[in-house]
JSON list of C-alpha atoms in Angstrom, two decimals:
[
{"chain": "B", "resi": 200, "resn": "UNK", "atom": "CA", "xyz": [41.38, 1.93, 35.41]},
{"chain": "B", "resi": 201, "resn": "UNK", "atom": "CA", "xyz": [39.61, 3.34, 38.00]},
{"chain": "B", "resi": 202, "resn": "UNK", "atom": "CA", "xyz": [36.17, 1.49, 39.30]},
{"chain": "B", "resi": 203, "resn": "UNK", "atom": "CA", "xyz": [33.14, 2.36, 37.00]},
{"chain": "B", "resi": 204, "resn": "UNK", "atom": "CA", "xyz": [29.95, 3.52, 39.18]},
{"chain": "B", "resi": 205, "resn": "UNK", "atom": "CA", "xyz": [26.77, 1.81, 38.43]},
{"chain": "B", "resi": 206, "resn": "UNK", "atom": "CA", "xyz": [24.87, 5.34, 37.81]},
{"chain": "B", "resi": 207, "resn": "UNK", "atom": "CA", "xyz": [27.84, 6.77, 35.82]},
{"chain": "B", "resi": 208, "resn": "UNK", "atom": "CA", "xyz": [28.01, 6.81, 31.99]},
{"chain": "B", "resi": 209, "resn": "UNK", "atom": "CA", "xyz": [29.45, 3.47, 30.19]},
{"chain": "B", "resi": 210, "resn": "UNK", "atom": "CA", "xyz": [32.92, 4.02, 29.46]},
{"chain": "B", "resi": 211, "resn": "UNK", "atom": "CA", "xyz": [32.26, 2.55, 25.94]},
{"chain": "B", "resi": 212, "resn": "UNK", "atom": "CA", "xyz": [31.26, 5.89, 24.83]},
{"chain": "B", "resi": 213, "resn": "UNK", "atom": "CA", "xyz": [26.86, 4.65, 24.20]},
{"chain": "B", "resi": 214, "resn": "UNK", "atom": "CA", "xyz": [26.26, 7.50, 26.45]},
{"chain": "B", "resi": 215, "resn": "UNK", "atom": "CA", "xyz": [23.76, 5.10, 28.72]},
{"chain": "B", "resi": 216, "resn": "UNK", "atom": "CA", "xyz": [24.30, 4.60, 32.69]},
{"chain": "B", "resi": 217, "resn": "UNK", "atom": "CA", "xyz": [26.91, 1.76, 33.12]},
{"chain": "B", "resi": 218, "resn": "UNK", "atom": "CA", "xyz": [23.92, -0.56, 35.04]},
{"chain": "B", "resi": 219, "resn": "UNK", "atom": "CA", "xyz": [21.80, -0.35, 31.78]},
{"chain": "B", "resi": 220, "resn": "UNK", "atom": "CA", "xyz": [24.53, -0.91, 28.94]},
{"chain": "B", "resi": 221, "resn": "UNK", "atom": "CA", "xyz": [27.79, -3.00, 29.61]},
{"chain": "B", "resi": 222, "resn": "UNK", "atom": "CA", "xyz": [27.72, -3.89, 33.32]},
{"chain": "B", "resi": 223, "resn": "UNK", "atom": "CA", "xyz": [24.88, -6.78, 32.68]},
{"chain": "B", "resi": 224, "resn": "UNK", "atom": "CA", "xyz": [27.63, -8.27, 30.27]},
{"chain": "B", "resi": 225, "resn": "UNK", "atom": "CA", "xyz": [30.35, -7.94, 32.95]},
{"chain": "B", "resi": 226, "resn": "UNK", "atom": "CA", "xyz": [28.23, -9.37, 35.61]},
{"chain": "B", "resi": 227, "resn": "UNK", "atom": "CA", "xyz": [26.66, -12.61, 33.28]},
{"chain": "B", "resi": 228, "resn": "UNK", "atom": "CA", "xyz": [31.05, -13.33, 32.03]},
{"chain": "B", "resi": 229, "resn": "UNK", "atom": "CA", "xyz": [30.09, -12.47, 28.24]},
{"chain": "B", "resi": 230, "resn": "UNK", "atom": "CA", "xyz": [32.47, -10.82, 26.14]},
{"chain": "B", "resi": 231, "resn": "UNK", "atom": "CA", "xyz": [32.75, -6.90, 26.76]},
{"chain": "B", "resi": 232, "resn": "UNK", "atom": "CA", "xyz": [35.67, -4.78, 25.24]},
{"chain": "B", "resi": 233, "resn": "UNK", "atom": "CA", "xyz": [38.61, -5.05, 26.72]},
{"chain": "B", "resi": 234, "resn": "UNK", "atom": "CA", "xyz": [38.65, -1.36, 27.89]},
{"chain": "B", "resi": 235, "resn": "UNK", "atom": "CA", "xyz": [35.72, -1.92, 29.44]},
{"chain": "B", "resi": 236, "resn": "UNK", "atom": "CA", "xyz": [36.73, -5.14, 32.41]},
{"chain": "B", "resi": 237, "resn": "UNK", "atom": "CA", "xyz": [37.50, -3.84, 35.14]},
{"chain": "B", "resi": 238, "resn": "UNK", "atom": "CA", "xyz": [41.19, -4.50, 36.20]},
{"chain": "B", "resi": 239, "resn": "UNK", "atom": "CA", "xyz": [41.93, -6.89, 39.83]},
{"chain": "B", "resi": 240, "resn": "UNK", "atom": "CA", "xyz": [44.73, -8.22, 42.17]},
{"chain": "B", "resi": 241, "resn": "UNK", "atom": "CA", "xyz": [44.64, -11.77, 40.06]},
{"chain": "B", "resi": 242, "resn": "UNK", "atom": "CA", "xyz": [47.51, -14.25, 41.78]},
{"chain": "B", "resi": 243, "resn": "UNK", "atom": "CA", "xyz": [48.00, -16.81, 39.18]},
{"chain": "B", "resi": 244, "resn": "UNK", "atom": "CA", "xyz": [50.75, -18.31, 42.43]},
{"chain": "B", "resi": 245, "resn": "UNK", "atom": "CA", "xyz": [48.07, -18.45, 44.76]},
{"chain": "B", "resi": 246, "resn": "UNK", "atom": "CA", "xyz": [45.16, -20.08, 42.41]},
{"chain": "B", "resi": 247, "resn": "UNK", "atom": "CA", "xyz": [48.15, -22.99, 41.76]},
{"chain": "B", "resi": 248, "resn": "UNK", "atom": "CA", "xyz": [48.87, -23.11, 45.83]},
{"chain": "B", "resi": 249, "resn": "UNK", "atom": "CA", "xyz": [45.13, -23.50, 45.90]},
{"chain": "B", "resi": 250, "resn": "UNK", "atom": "CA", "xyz": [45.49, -26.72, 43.95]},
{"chain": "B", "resi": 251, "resn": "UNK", "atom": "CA", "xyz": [48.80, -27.80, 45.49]},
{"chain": "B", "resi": 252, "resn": "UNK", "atom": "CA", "xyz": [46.35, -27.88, 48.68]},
{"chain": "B", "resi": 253, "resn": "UNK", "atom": "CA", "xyz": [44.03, -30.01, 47.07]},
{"chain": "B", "resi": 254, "resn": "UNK", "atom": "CA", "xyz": [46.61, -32.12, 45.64]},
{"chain": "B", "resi": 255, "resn": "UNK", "atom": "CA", "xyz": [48.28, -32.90, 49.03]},
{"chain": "B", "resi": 256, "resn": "UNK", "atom": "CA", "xyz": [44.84, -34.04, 50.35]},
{"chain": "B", "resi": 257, "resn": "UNK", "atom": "CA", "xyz": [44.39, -36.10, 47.28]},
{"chain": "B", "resi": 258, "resn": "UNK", "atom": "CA", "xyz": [41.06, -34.08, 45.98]},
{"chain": "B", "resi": 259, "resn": "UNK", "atom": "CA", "xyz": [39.64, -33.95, 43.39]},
{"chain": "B", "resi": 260, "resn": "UNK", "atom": "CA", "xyz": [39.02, -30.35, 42.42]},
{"chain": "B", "resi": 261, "resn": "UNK", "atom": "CA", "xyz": [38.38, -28.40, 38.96]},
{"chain": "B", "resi": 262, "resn": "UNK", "atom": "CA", "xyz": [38.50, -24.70, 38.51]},
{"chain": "B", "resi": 263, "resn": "UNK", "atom": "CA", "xyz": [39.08, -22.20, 35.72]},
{"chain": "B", "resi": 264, "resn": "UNK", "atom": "CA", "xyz": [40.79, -18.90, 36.31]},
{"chain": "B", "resi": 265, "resn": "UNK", "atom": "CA", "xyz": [40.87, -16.45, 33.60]},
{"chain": "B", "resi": 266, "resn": "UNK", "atom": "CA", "xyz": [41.84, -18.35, 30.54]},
{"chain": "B", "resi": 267, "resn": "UNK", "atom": "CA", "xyz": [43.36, -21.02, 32.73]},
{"chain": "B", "resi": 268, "resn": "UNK", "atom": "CA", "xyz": [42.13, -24.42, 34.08]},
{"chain": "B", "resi": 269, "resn": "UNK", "atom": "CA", "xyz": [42.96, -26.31, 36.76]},
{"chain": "B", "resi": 270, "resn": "UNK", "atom": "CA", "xyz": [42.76, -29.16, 37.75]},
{"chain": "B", "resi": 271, "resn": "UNK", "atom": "CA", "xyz": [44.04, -32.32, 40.64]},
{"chain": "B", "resi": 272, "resn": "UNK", "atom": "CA", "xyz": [42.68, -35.75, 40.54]},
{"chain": "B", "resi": 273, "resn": "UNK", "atom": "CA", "xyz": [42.40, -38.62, 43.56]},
{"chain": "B", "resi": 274, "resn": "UNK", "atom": "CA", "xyz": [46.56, -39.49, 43.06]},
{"chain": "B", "resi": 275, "resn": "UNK", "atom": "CA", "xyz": [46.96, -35.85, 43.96]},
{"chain": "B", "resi": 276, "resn": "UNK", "atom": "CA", "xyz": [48.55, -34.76, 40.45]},
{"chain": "B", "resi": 277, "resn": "UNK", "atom": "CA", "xyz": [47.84, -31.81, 39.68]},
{"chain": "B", "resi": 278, "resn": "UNK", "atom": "CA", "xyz": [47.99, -30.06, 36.22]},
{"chain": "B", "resi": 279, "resn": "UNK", "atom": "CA", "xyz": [47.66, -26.28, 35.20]},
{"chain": "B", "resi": 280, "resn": "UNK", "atom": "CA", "xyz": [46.36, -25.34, 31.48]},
{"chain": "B", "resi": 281, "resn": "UNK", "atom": "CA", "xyz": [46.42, -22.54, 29.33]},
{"chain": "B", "resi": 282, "resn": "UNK", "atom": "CA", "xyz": [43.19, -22.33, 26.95]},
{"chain": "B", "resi": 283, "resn": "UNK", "atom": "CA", "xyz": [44.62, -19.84, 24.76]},
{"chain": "B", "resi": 284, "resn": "UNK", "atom": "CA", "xyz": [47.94, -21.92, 23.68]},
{"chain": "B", "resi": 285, "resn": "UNK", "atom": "CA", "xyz": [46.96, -25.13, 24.39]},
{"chain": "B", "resi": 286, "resn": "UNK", "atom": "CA", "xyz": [50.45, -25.02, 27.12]},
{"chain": "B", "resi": 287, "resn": "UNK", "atom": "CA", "xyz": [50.10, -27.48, 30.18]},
{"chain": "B", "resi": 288, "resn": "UNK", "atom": "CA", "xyz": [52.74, -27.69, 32.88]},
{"chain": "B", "resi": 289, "resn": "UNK", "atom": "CA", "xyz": [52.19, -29.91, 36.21]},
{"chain": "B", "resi": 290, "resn": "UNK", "atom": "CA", "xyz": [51.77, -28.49, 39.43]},
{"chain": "B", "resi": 291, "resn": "UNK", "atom": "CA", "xyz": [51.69, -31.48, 41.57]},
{"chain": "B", "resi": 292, "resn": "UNK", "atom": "CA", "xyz": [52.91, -35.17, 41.75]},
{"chain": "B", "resi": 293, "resn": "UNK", "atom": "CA", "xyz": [51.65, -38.10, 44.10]},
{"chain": "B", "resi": 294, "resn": "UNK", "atom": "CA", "xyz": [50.71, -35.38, 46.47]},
{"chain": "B", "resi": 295, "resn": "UNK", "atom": "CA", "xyz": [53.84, -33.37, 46.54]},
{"chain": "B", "resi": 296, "resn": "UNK", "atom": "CA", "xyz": [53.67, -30.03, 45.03]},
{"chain": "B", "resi": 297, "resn": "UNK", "atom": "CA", "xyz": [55.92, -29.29, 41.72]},
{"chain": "B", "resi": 298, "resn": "UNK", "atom": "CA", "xyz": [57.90, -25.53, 42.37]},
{"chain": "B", "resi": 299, "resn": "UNK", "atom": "CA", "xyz": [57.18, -24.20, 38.06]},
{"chain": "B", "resi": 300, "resn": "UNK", "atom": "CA", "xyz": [58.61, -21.56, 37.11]},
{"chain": "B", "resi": 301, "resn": "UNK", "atom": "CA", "xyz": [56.01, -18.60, 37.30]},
{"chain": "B", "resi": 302, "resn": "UNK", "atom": "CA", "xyz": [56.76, -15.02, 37.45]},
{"chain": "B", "resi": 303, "resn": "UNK", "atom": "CA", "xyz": [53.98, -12.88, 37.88]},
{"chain": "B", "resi": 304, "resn": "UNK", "atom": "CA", "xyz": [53.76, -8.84, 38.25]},
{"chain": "B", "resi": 305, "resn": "UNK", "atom": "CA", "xyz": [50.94, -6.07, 37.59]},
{"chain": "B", "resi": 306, "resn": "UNK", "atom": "CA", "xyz": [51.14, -6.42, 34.20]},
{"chain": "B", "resi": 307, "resn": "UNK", "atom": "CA", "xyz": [52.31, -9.83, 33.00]},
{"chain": "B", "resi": 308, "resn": "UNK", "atom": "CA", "xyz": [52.54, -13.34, 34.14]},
{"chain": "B", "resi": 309, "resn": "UNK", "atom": "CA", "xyz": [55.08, -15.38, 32.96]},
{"chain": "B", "resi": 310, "resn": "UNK", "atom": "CA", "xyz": [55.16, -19.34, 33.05]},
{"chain": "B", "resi": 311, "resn": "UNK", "atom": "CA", "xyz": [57.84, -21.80, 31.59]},
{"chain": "B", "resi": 312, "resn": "UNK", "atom": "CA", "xyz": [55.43, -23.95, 30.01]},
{"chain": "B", "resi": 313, "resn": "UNK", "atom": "CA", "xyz": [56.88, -27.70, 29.72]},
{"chain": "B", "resi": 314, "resn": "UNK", "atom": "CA", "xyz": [53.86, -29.17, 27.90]},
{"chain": "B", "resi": 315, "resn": "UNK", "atom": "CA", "xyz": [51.11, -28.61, 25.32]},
{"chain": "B", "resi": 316, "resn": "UNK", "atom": "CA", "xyz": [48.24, -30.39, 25.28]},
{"chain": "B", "resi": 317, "resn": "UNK", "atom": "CA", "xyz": [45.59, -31.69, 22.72]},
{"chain": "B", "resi": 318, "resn": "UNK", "atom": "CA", "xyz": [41.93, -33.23, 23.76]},
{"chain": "B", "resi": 319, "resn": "UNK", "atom": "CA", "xyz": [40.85, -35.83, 21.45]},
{"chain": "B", "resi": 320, "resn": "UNK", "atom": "CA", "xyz": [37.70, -36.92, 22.12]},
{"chain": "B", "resi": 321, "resn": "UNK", "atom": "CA", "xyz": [37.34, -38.26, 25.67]},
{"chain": "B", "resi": 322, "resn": "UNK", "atom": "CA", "xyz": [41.07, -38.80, 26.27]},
{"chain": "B", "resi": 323, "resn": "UNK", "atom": "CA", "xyz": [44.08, -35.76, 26.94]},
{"chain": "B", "resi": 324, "resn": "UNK", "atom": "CA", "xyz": [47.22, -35.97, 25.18]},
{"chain": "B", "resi": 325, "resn": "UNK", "atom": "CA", "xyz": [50.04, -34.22, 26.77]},
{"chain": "B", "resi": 326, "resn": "UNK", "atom": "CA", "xyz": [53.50, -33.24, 24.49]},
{"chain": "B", "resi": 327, "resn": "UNK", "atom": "CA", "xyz": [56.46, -32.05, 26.20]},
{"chain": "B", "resi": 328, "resn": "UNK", "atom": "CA", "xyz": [58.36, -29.68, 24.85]},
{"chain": "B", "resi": 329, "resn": "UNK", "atom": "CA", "xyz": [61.77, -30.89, 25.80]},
{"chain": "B", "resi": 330, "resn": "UNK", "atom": "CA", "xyz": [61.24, -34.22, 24.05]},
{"chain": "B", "resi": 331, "resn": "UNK", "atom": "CA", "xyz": [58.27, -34.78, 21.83]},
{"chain": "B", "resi": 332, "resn": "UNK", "atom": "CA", "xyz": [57.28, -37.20, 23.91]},
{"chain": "B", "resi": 333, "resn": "UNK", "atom": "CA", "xyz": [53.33, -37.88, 23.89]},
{"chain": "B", "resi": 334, "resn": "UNK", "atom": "CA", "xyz": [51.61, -39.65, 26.20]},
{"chain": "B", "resi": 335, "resn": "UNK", "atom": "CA", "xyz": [47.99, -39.89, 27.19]},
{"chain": "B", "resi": 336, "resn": "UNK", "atom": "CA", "xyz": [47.09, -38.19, 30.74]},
{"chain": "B", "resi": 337, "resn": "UNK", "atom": "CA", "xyz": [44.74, -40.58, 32.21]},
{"chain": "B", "resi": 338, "resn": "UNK", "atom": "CA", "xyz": [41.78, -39.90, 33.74]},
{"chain": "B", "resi": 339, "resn": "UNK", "atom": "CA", "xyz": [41.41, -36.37, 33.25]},
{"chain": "B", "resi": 340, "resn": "UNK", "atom": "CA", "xyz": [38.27, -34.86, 33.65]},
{"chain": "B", "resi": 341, "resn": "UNK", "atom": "CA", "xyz": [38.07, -34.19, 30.09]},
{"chain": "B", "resi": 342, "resn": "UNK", "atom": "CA", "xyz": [34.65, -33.64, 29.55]},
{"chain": "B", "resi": 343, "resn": "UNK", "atom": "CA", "xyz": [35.00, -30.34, 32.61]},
{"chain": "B", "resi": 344, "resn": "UNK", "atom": "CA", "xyz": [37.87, -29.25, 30.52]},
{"chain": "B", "resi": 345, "resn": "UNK", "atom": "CA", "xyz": [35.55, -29.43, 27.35]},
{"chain": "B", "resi": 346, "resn": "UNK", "atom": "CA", "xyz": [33.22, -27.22, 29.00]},
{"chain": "B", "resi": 347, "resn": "UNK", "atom": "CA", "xyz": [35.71, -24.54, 30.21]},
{"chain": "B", "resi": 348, "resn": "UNK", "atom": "CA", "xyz": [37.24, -24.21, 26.72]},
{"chain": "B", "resi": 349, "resn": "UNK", "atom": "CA", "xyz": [33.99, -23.40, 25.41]},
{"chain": "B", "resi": 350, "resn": "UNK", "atom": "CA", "xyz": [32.80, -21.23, 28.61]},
{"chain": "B", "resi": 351, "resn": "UNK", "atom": "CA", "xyz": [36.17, -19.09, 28.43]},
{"chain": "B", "resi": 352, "resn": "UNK", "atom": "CA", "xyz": [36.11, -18.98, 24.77]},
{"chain": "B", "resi": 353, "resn": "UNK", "atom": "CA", "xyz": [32.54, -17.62, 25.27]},
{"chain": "B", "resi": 354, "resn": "UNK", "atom": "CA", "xyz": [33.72, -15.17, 28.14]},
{"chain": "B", "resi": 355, "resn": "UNK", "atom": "CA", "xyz": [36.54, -13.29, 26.21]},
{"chain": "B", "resi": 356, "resn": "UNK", "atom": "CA", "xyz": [36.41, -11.76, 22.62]},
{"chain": "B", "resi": 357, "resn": "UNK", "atom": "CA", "xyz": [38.99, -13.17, 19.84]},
{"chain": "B", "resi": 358, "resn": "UNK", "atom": "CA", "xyz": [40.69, -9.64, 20.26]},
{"chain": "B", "resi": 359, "resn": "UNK", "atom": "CA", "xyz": [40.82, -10.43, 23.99]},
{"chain": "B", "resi": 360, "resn": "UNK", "atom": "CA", "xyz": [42.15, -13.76, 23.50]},
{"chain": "B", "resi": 361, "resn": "UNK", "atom": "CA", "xyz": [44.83, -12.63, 20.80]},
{"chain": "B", "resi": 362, "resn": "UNK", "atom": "CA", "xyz": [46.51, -10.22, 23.19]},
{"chain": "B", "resi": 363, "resn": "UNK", "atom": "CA", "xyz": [46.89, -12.17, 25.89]},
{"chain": "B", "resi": 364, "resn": "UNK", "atom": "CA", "xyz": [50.21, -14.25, 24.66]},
{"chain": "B", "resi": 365, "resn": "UNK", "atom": "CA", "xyz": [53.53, -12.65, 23.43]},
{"chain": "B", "resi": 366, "resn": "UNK", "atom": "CA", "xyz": [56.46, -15.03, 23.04]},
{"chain": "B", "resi": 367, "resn": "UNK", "atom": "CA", "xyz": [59.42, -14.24, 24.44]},
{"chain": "B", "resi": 368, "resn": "UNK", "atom": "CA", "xyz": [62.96, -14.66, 22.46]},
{"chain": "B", "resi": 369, "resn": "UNK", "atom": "CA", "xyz": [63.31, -18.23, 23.67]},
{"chain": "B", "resi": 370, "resn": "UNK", "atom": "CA", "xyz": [59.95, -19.51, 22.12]},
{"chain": "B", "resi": 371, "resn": "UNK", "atom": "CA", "xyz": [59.68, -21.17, 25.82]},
{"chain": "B", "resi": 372, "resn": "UNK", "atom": "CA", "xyz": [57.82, -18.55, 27.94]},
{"chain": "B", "resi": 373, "resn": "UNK", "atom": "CA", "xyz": [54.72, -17.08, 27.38]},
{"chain": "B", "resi": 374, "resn": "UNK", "atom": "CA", "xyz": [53.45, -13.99, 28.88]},
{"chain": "B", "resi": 375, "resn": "UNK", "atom": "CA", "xyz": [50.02, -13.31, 29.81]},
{"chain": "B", "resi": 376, "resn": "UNK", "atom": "CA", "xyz": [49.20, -9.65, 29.74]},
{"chain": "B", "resi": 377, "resn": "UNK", "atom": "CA", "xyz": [47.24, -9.37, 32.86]},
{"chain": "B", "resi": 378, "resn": "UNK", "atom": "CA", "xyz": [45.64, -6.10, 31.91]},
{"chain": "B", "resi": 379, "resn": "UNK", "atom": "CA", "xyz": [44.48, -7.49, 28.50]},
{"chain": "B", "resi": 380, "resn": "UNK", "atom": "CA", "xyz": [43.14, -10.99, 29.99]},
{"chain": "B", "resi": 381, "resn": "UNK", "atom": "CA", "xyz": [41.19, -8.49, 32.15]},
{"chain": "B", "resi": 382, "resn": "UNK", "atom": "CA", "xyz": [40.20, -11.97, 34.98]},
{"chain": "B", "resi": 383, "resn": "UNK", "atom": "CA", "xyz": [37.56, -10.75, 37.29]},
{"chain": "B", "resi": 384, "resn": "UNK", "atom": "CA", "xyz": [36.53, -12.70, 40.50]},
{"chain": "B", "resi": 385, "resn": "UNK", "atom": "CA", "xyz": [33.33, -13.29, 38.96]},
{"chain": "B", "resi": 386, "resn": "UNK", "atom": "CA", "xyz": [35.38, -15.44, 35.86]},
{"chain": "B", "resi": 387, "resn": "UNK", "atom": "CA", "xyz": [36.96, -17.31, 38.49]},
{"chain": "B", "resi": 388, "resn": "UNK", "atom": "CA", "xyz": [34.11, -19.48, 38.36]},
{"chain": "B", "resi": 389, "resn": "UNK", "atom": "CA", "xyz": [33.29, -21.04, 42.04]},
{"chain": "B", "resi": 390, "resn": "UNK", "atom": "CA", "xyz": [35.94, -23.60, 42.85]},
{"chain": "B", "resi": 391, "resn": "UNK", "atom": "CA", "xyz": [33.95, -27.06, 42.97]},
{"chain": "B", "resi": 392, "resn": "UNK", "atom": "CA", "xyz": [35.01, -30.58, 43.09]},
{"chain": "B", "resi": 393, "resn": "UNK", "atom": "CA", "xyz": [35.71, -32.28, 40.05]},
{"chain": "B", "resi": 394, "resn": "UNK", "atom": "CA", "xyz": [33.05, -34.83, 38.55]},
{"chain": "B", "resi": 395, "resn": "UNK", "atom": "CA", "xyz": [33.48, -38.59, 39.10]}
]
């Protein structure tokens, strides 16, 4: 999709300028049609270095991406989610970076998931998919992750959010349509450190 002018008719057909119908909603992250978001060079890889960096200097650092979040705490672990799916897989560990298995292109990003995860109240559950195993992921900041549920749940429409995953023929991989999550710079959110 080529780059919509600010004086040139809204591509969703109202027949106002762009400036005066849908480009408030693009610039303020609400929910536009998903023919209407503007397409960008998204790096899922380099949003998860970005972490591994933070992780390796033992930060503390929150962000959301798109429908992801992520997030490191002071131990330097460092976990990626997926708002759409509930799917969690760790990025970092003491410090170290964790190599996941992410394959991303123009049009889809794929990630081997190895957890989901649940948020009950105050406190993070994390299920792997190998085992069953549960266990509770202390100290997350889950009252941040609370908030960017509800802020990308708020950002995309339900028709958004239903295209985004297609399973693959292994159940294991999920693939994020890239075109349909439509993630602008602007719903990267500014990266900030994560609350004590």
């Amino acid at each position: 999709m080529a780059k919509i002018g600010r004086n040139q008719s809204c591509p969703c057909g109202s027949g106002k300028k762009y400036k005066h119908c849908c480009l408030p909603l693009v610039q303020t992250g609400q929910p536009v049609a998903p023919e209407m978001v503007q397409p960008t060079s998204f790096s899922l890889r380099t949003e998860v270095e970005k972490l591994q960096a933070a992780a390796e200097k033992k930060q503390k650092l929150f962000f959301e991406s798109g429908v992801f979040i992520l997030f490191t705490d002071e131990k330097g672990d460092g976990w990626l989610l997926e708002v759409v799916e509930s799917d969690a897989v760790q990025v970092a560990q003491a410090g170290k970076p964790i190599d996941i298995d992410l394959v991303e292109n123009t049009e889809t990003i794929e990630v081997n998931w190895s957890h989901t995860y649940e948020l009950r109240g105050r406190r993070l559950f994390l299920t792997a998919y190998t085992d069953n195993q549960c266990f509770e992921l202390q100290n997350a900041p889950c009252q941040q992750i609370h908030a960017g549920i509800r802020r990308i749940q708020q950002r995309y429409t339900p028709e958004v959010l239903g295209m985004i995953h297609v399973d693959s023929e292994n159940g294991e991989t999920k693939n994020v349509d890239s075109d349909n999550m439509e993630i602008e710079k602007a719903d990267r959110n500014d990266v900030r450190p994560a609350a004590d």
